[in-house]
GROMACS .gro file of C-alpha atoms in nm:
model
  344
    1UNK     CA    1   8.464   8.543   8.962
    2UNK     CA    2   8.494   8.840   9.195
    3UNK     CA    3   8.729   9.109   9.062
    4UNK     CA    4   9.057   9.107   9.257
    5UNK     CA    5   9.260   9.388   9.099
    6UNK     CA    6   9.499   9.434   8.809
    7UNK     CA    7   9.785   9.206   8.907
    8UNK     CA    8   9.543   8.920   8.964
    9UNK     CA    9   9.365   8.983   8.634
   10UNK     CA   10   9.657   9.062   8.403
   11UNK     CA   11   9.957   8.926   8.591
   12UNK     CA   12  10.054   8.694   8.305
   13UNK     CA   13  10.119   9.001   8.086
   14UNK     CA   14  10.315   9.197   8.347
   15UNK     CA   15  10.691   9.177   8.378
   16UNK     CA   16  10.708   9.172   8.758
   17UNK     CA   17  10.970   8.993   8.972
   18UNK     CA   18  10.885   8.664   9.140
   19UNK     CA   19  10.915   8.830   9.482
   20UNK     CA   20  10.623   9.067   9.409
   21UNK     CA   21  10.355   9.062   9.679
   22UNK     CA   22  10.017   9.175   9.550
   23UNK     CA   23   9.901   9.498   9.717
   24UNK     CA   24   9.569   9.602   9.568
   25UNK     CA   25   9.280   9.843   9.624
   26UNK     CA   26   9.086   9.682   9.337
   27UNK     CA   27   9.217   9.942   9.096
   28UNK     CA   28   9.147   9.930   8.724
   29UNK     CA   29   8.834   9.790   8.561
   30UNK     CA   30   8.731  10.150   8.486
   31UNK     CA   31   8.446  10.217   8.243
   32UNK     CA   32   8.474  10.297   7.874
   33UNK     CA   33   8.190  10.544   7.849
   34UNK     CA   34   8.020  10.610   7.512
   35UNK     CA   35   7.974  10.981   7.437
   36UNK     CA   36   7.677  10.997   7.198
   37UNK     CA   37   7.664  11.373   7.139
   38UNK     CA   38   8.037  11.403   7.077
   39UNK     CA   39   8.024  11.094   6.858
   40UNK     CA   40   7.757  11.258   6.644
   41UNK     CA   41   7.956  11.582   6.624
   42UNK     CA   42   8.271  11.410   6.502
   43UNK     CA   43   8.100  11.136   6.303
   44UNK     CA   44   8.275  10.860   6.495
   45UNK     CA   45   8.234  10.624   6.788
   46UNK     CA   46   8.386  10.823   7.071
   47UNK     CA   47   8.448  10.677   7.416
   48UNK     CA   48   8.593  10.814   7.737
   49UNK     CA   49   8.821  10.585   7.934
   50UNK     CA   50   8.741  10.737   8.273
   51UNK     CA   51   9.043  10.671   8.491
   52UNK     CA   52   8.907  10.909   8.754
   53UNK     CA   53   8.709  10.615   8.891
   54UNK     CA   54   9.019  10.441   9.024
   55UNK     CA   55   9.044  10.417   9.407
   56UNK     CA   56   9.234  10.743   9.456
   57UNK     CA   57   9.070  10.918   9.163
   58UNK     CA   58   9.338  10.888   8.896
   59UNK     CA   59   9.514  10.649   8.658
   60UNK     CA   60   9.819  10.650   8.885
   61UNK     CA   61   9.672  10.362   9.086
   62UNK     CA   62   9.738  10.122   8.798
   63UNK     CA   63  10.111  10.173   8.815
   64UNK     CA   64  10.121  10.213   9.190
   65UNK     CA   65   9.975   9.870   9.264
   66UNK     CA   66  10.267   9.723   9.068
   67UNK     CA   67  10.537   9.952   9.212
   68UNK     CA   68  10.428   9.907   9.574
   69UNK     CA   69  10.374   9.532   9.530
   70UNK     CA   70  10.729   9.495   9.403
   71UNK     CA   71  10.872   9.718   9.677
   72UNK     CA   72  10.694   9.522   9.951
   73UNK     CA   73  10.814   9.195   9.802
   74UNK     CA   74  11.179   9.297   9.830
   75UNK     CA   75  11.139   9.422  10.184
   76UNK     CA   76  11.119   9.800  10.139
   77UNK     CA   77  10.999   9.988  10.447
   78UNK     CA   78  10.969  10.338  10.297
   79UNK     CA   79  10.864  10.470   9.957
   80UNK     CA   80  10.912  10.817   9.812
   81UNK     CA   81  10.793  11.011   9.509
   82UNK     CA   82  10.790  11.357   9.358
   83UNK     CA   83  10.445  11.465   9.249
   84UNK     CA   84  10.221  11.732   9.107
   85UNK     CA   85   9.942  11.567   9.310
   86UNK     CA   86   9.801  11.244   9.169
   87UNK     CA   87  10.110  11.031   9.221
   88UNK     CA   88  10.131  11.158   9.579
   89UNK     CA   89   9.779  11.047   9.666
   90UNK     CA   90   9.823  10.711   9.497
   91UNK     CA   91  10.162  10.635   9.654
   92UNK     CA   92  10.030  10.732   9.996
   93UNK     CA   93   9.721  10.512   9.962
   94UNK     CA   94   9.905  10.201   9.848
   95UNK     CA   95  10.181  10.252  10.103
   96UNK     CA   96   9.914  10.277  10.372
   97UNK     CA   97   9.754   9.959  10.243
   98UNK     CA   98  10.090   9.781  10.269
   99UNK     CA   99  10.187   9.933  10.605
  100UNK     CA  100  10.480  10.129  10.461
  101UNK     CA  101  10.606  10.478  10.537
  102UNK     CA  102  10.546  10.718  10.248
  103UNK     CA  103  10.724  11.045  10.173
  104UNK     CA  104  10.601  11.287   9.908
  105UNK     CA  105  10.790  11.582   9.759
  106UNK     CA  106  10.578  11.847   9.588
  107UNK     CA  107  10.665  12.179   9.421
  108UNK     CA  108  10.581  12.457   9.665
  109UNK     CA  109  10.238  12.609   9.606
  110UNK     CA  110  10.185  12.420   9.280
  111UNK     CA  111   9.958  12.132   9.383
  112UNK     CA  112   9.578  12.136   9.376
  113UNK     CA  113   9.422  12.122   9.722
  114UNK     CA  114   9.214  11.813   9.644
  115UNK     CA  115   9.525  11.614   9.557
  116UNK     CA  116   9.730  11.736   9.852
  117UNK     CA  117   9.443  11.650  10.085
  118UNK     CA  118   9.444  11.293   9.954
  119UNK     CA  119   9.813  11.242  10.025
  120UNK     CA  120   9.772  11.380  10.376
  121UNK     CA  121   9.458  11.173  10.444
  122UNK     CA  122   9.641  10.852  10.353
  123UNK     CA  123   9.920  10.940  10.596
  124UNK     CA  124  10.202  11.057  10.372
  125UNK     CA  125  10.477  11.285  10.500
  126UNK     CA  126  10.446  11.577  10.259
  127UNK     CA  127  10.747  11.799  10.194
  128UNK     CA  128  10.732  12.112   9.978
  129UNK     CA  129  11.032  12.187   9.760
  130UNK     CA  130  11.123  12.543   9.664
  131UNK     CA  131  11.137  12.463   9.296
  132UNK     CA  132  10.960  12.273   9.020
  133UNK     CA  133  10.843  11.914   8.991
  134UNK     CA  134  11.164  11.841   8.804
  135UNK     CA  135  11.367  11.970   9.100
  136UNK     CA  136  11.169  11.749   9.335
  137UNK     CA  137  11.219  11.446   9.113
  138UNK     CA  138  11.595  11.503   9.104
  139UNK     CA  139  11.602  11.497   9.484
  140UNK     CA  140  11.393  11.179   9.494
  141UNK     CA  141  11.628  11.006   9.251
  142UNK     CA  142  11.930  11.109   9.454
  143UNK     CA  143  11.798  10.989   9.789
  144UNK     CA  144  11.686  10.652   9.649
  145UNK     CA  145  12.029  10.598   9.498
  146UNK     CA  146  12.195  10.654   9.834
  147UNK     CA  147  11.946  10.491  10.076
  148UNK     CA  148  11.715  10.185  10.090
  149UNK     CA  149  11.409  10.407  10.022
  150UNK     CA  150  11.210  10.284   9.720
  151UNK     CA  151  11.131  10.523   9.435
  152UNK     CA  152  10.776  10.492   9.298
  153UNK     CA  153  10.767  10.763   9.030
  154UNK     CA  154  10.702  10.656   8.671
  155UNK     CA  155  11.075  10.616   8.604
  156UNK     CA  156  11.025  10.301   8.810
  157UNK     CA  157  10.970  10.040   8.533
  158UNK     CA  158  10.704   9.857   8.732
  159UNK     CA  159  10.482  10.164   8.714
  160UNK     CA  160  10.471  10.123   8.337
  161UNK     CA  161  10.387   9.754   8.377
  162UNK     CA  162  10.081   9.839   8.582
  163UNK     CA  163   9.968  10.133   8.370
  164UNK     CA  164   9.968   9.941   8.043
  165UNK     CA  165   9.671   9.739   8.172
  166UNK     CA  166   9.440  10.020   8.063
  167UNK     CA  167   9.525   9.936   7.702
  168UNK     CA  168   9.433   9.574   7.773
  169UNK     CA  169   9.096   9.680   7.917
  170UNK     CA  170   9.015   9.899   7.617
  171UNK     CA  171   9.085   9.609   7.380
  172UNK     CA  172   8.880   9.370   7.595
  173UNK     CA  173   8.577   9.600   7.577
  174UNK     CA  174   8.602   9.701   7.210
  175UNK     CA  175   8.733   9.367   7.087
  176UNK     CA  176   9.035   9.540   6.937
  177UNK     CA  177   9.241   9.855   6.971
  178UNK     CA  178   9.064  10.180   6.876
  179UNK     CA  179   9.163  10.368   6.562
  180UNK     CA  180   9.274  10.668   6.769
  181UNK     CA  181   9.383  10.716   7.130
  182UNK     CA  182   9.391  11.073   7.264
  183UNK     CA  183   9.545  11.150   7.600
  184UNK     CA  184   9.726  11.413   7.810
  185UNK     CA  185  10.106  11.412   7.829
  186UNK     CA  186  10.292  11.537   8.135
  187UNK     CA  187  10.579  11.324   8.262
  188UNK     CA  188  10.498  11.093   7.966
  189UNK     CA  189  10.474  10.768   8.160
  190UNK     CA  190  10.112  10.714   8.059
  191UNK     CA  191  10.152  10.753   7.683
  192UNK     CA  192  10.455  10.524   7.707
  193UNK     CA  193  10.262  10.258   7.895
  194UNK     CA  194   9.957  10.265   7.667
  195UNK     CA  195  10.175  10.215   7.361
  196UNK     CA  196  10.360   9.930   7.530
  197UNK     CA  197  10.029   9.774   7.627
  198UNK     CA  198   9.876   9.786   7.281
  199UNK     CA  199  10.191   9.643   7.124
  200UNK     CA  200  10.203   9.357   7.372
  201UNK     CA  201   9.831   9.269   7.364
  202UNK     CA  202   9.836   9.223   6.986
  203UNK     CA  203   9.480   9.331   6.918
  204UNK     CA  204   9.572   9.612   6.682
  205UNK     CA  205   9.748   9.944   6.724
  206UNK     CA  206   9.584  10.287   6.750
  207UNK     CA  207   9.722  10.613   6.622
  208UNK     CA  208   9.818  10.817   6.927
  209UNK     CA  209   9.748  11.186   6.983
  210UNK     CA  210   9.940  11.309   7.287
  211UNK     CA  211   9.844  11.652   7.418
  212UNK     CA  212  10.047  11.891   7.630
  213UNK     CA  213   9.951  12.228   7.776
  214UNK     CA  214  10.100  12.519   7.581
  215UNK     CA  215  10.276  12.651   7.893
  216UNK     CA  216  10.434  12.312   7.962
  217UNK     CA  217  10.505  12.165   7.620
  218UNK     CA  218  10.870  12.056   7.605
  219UNK     CA  219  10.797  11.772   7.362
  220UNK     CA  220  10.631  12.012   7.120
  221UNK     CA  221  10.891  12.287   7.159
  222UNK     CA  222  11.180  12.044   7.137
  223UNK     CA  223  11.353  12.160   7.455
  224UNK     CA  224  11.294  12.158   7.832
  225UNK     CA  225  11.075  12.424   7.991
  226UNK     CA  226  11.239  12.557   8.307
  227UNK     CA  227  10.931  12.724   8.451
  228UNK     CA  228  10.622  12.540   8.317
  229UNK     CA  229  10.293  12.718   8.376
  230UNK     CA  230   9.943  12.588   8.310
  231UNK     CA  231   9.613  12.561   8.490
  232UNK     CA  232   9.635  12.187   8.421
  233UNK     CA  233   9.853  12.111   8.723
  234UNK     CA  234   9.882  11.737   8.657
  235UNK     CA  235  10.079  11.800   8.336
  236UNK     CA  236  10.275  12.107   8.455
  237UNK     CA  237  10.609  11.937   8.387
  238UNK     CA  238  10.897  12.086   8.193
  239UNK     CA  239  11.129  11.785   8.172
  240UNK     CA  240  10.929  11.468   8.114
  241UNK     CA  241  11.111  11.162   8.247
  242UNK     CA  242  10.991  10.950   7.955
  243UNK     CA  243  10.988  11.218   7.688
  244UNK     CA  244  11.187  11.019   7.433
  245UNK     CA  245  10.956  10.720   7.469
  246UNK     CA  246  10.652  10.945   7.426
  247UNK     CA  247  10.792  11.081   7.100
  248UNK     CA  248  10.864  10.726   6.985
  249UNK     CA  249  10.505  10.623   7.060
  250UNK     CA  250  10.369  10.912   6.856
  251UNK     CA  251  10.604  10.842   6.567
  252UNK     CA  252  10.560  10.464   6.562
  253UNK     CA  253  10.181  10.500   6.571
  254UNK     CA  254  10.174  10.759   6.292
  255UNK     CA  255  10.031  11.001   6.545
  256UNK     CA  256  10.158  11.323   6.698
  257UNK     CA  257  10.211  11.525   7.013
  258UNK     CA  258  10.061  11.874   7.014
  259UNK     CA  259   9.998  12.159   7.256
  260UNK     CA  260   9.671  12.333   7.344
  261UNK     CA  261   9.600  12.646   7.546
  262UNK     CA  262   9.456  12.656   7.895
  263UNK     CA  263   9.141  12.806   7.746
  264UNK     CA  264   9.101  12.508   7.514
  265UNK     CA  265   9.155  12.269   7.805
  266UNK     CA  266   8.890  12.439   8.021
  267UNK     CA  267   8.648  12.442   7.728
  268UNK     CA  268   8.696  12.068   7.682
  269UNK     CA  269   8.644  12.017   8.055
  270UNK     CA  270   8.305  12.191   8.028
  271UNK     CA  271   8.210  11.986   7.722
  272UNK     CA  272   8.284  11.662   7.904
  273UNK     CA  273   8.082  11.776   8.204
  274UNK     CA  274   7.790  11.851   7.972
  275UNK     CA  275   7.779  11.478   7.897
  276UNK     CA  276   7.808  11.385   8.264
  277UNK     CA  277   8.182  11.326   8.298
  278UNK     CA  278   8.362  11.566   8.535
  279UNK     CA  279   8.739  11.555   8.507
  280UNK     CA  280   9.026  11.762   8.638
  281UNK     CA  281   9.163  12.014   8.383
  282UNK     CA  282   9.464  11.809   8.269
  283UNK     CA  283   9.234  11.516   8.198
  284UNK     CA  284   9.047  11.721   7.941
  285UNK     CA  285   9.361  11.783   7.737
  286UNK     CA  286   9.305  11.476   7.519
  287UNK     CA  287   8.964  11.598   7.407
  288UNK     CA  288   9.096  11.952   7.369
  289UNK     CA  289   9.359  11.818   7.131
  290UNK     CA  290   9.105  11.622   6.930
  291UNK     CA  291   8.887  11.932   6.894
  292UNK     CA  292   9.183  12.153   6.800
  293UNK     CA  293   9.318  11.913   6.538
  294UNK     CA  294   8.971  11.857   6.392
  295UNK     CA  295   8.917  12.230   6.358
  296UNK     CA  296   9.220  12.262   6.130
  297UNK     CA  297   9.151  11.946   5.934
  298UNK     CA  298   9.432  11.739   6.087
  299UNK     CA  299   9.213  11.484   6.264
  300UNK     CA  300   8.968  11.286   6.055
  301UNK     CA  301   8.766  11.072   6.291
  302UNK     CA  302   8.484  10.989   6.046
  303UNK     CA  303   8.368  10.633   6.096
  304UNK     CA  304   8.651  10.561   6.341
  305UNK     CA  305   8.660  10.432   6.696
  306UNK     CA  306   8.819  10.699   6.914
  307UNK     CA  307   8.911  10.664   7.281
  308UNK     CA  308   8.988  10.974   7.485
  309UNK     CA  309   9.167  10.896   7.812
  310UNK     CA  310   9.055  11.109   8.106
  311UNK     CA  311   9.318  11.054   8.369
  312UNK     CA  312   9.172  11.208   8.686
  313UNK     CA  313   8.841  11.296   8.850
  314UNK     CA  314   8.713  11.653   8.870
  315UNK     CA  315   8.715  11.639   9.249
  316UNK     CA  316   9.095  11.635   9.228
  317UNK     CA  317   9.089  12.007   9.148
  318UNK     CA  318   8.748  12.155   9.235
  319UNK     CA  319   8.886  12.507   9.282
  320UNK     CA  320   8.883  12.556   8.904
  321UNK     CA  321   8.504  12.531   8.914
  322UNK     CA  322   8.438  12.703   9.246
  323UNK     CA  323   8.645  13.008   9.155
  324UNK     CA  324   8.431  13.074   8.848
  325UNK     CA  325   8.101  12.982   9.014
  326UNK     CA  326   7.852  13.252   9.102
  327UNK     CA  327   7.687  13.217   9.442
  328UNK     CA  328   7.350  13.040   9.419
  329UNK     CA  329   7.032  13.246   9.436
  330UNK     CA  330   6.869  13.266   9.778
  331UNK     CA  331   6.492  13.241   9.810
  332UNK     CA  332   6.235  13.223  10.086
  333UNK     CA  333   6.132  12.871  10.186
  334UNK     CA  334   5.796  12.878  10.005
  335UNK     CA  335   5.653  12.751   9.677
  336UNK     CA  336   5.579  13.095   9.534
  337UNK     CA  337   5.943  13.201   9.561
  338UNK     CA  338   6.058  12.876   9.403
  339UNK     CA  339   5.823  12.894   9.107
  340UNK     CA  340   5.921  13.254   9.044
  341UNK     CA  341   6.290  13.163   9.022
  342UNK     CA  342   6.235  12.842   8.823
  343UNK     CA  343   6.008  13.021   8.580
  344UNK     CA  344   5.794  12.723   8.481
   0.00000   0.00000   0.00000
């Protein structure tokens, strides 16, 4: 049967209202990619769940199909979100698909160009807020409480319903839950949804390693971070909306939430690219955490099945690469010049 999107495939497992009208871009069904060299290094079966291959390039599409479908079903005409980039592009795309107006609030000067371009391309009205993501989210909550505008951030429970489908897909491919799940943690909706998905699907439970950036690690520090700073823009959040649920997921799974430096994140990004998977910096945080914990003997993956979730494509934030890239060599258009440079 032709694939028709997440709500069609997993609707029986999703707690969505009867009025929901399916709005889909054929999201989900993303690959679980074996990583042979990393598997050999860690002595395990290591897979990348590459969510960057969703329609707008990030995992956000899973939750957005559910949130927009519910909003359309109850007659909403306008949707709004606060975003560090990926949610903005996803909300704009699904709103466009449904014929809705979309409004996006972003922290001024803090969103990667590739993500902002997506939101604009899909027709969103983008507003910059002089403040952090958390400030933008507070405004979004306030306006949706006082007007008919629909909120589609991850505090919307239907976002979690859609996002938990990734756990279902992992189990369907592996036959059971992996032993370990490693993933980035920003606003904490994703770690919350994966844990909910594994518990509901009843094909085993993984231990969960959630990874924050050191400059935006409120769950590790134990208090909010007023001015989060990290090169990993997608997880540059100082007050995670689902922080308590993220901590519960780590505790219930006998896992943990840790922080890694920007340098460790960029190193992990390069390692993933060396095996053919290009992700945005935040998406490499899960692998960075696995490497960091292994180095100090806190992560024993020997003989285990390990899934690292990569949440967004590298094209979401190409400036990280281009800024460190040296200009290509220039040669004359002849074979002699080419062979001299190639050195064969």
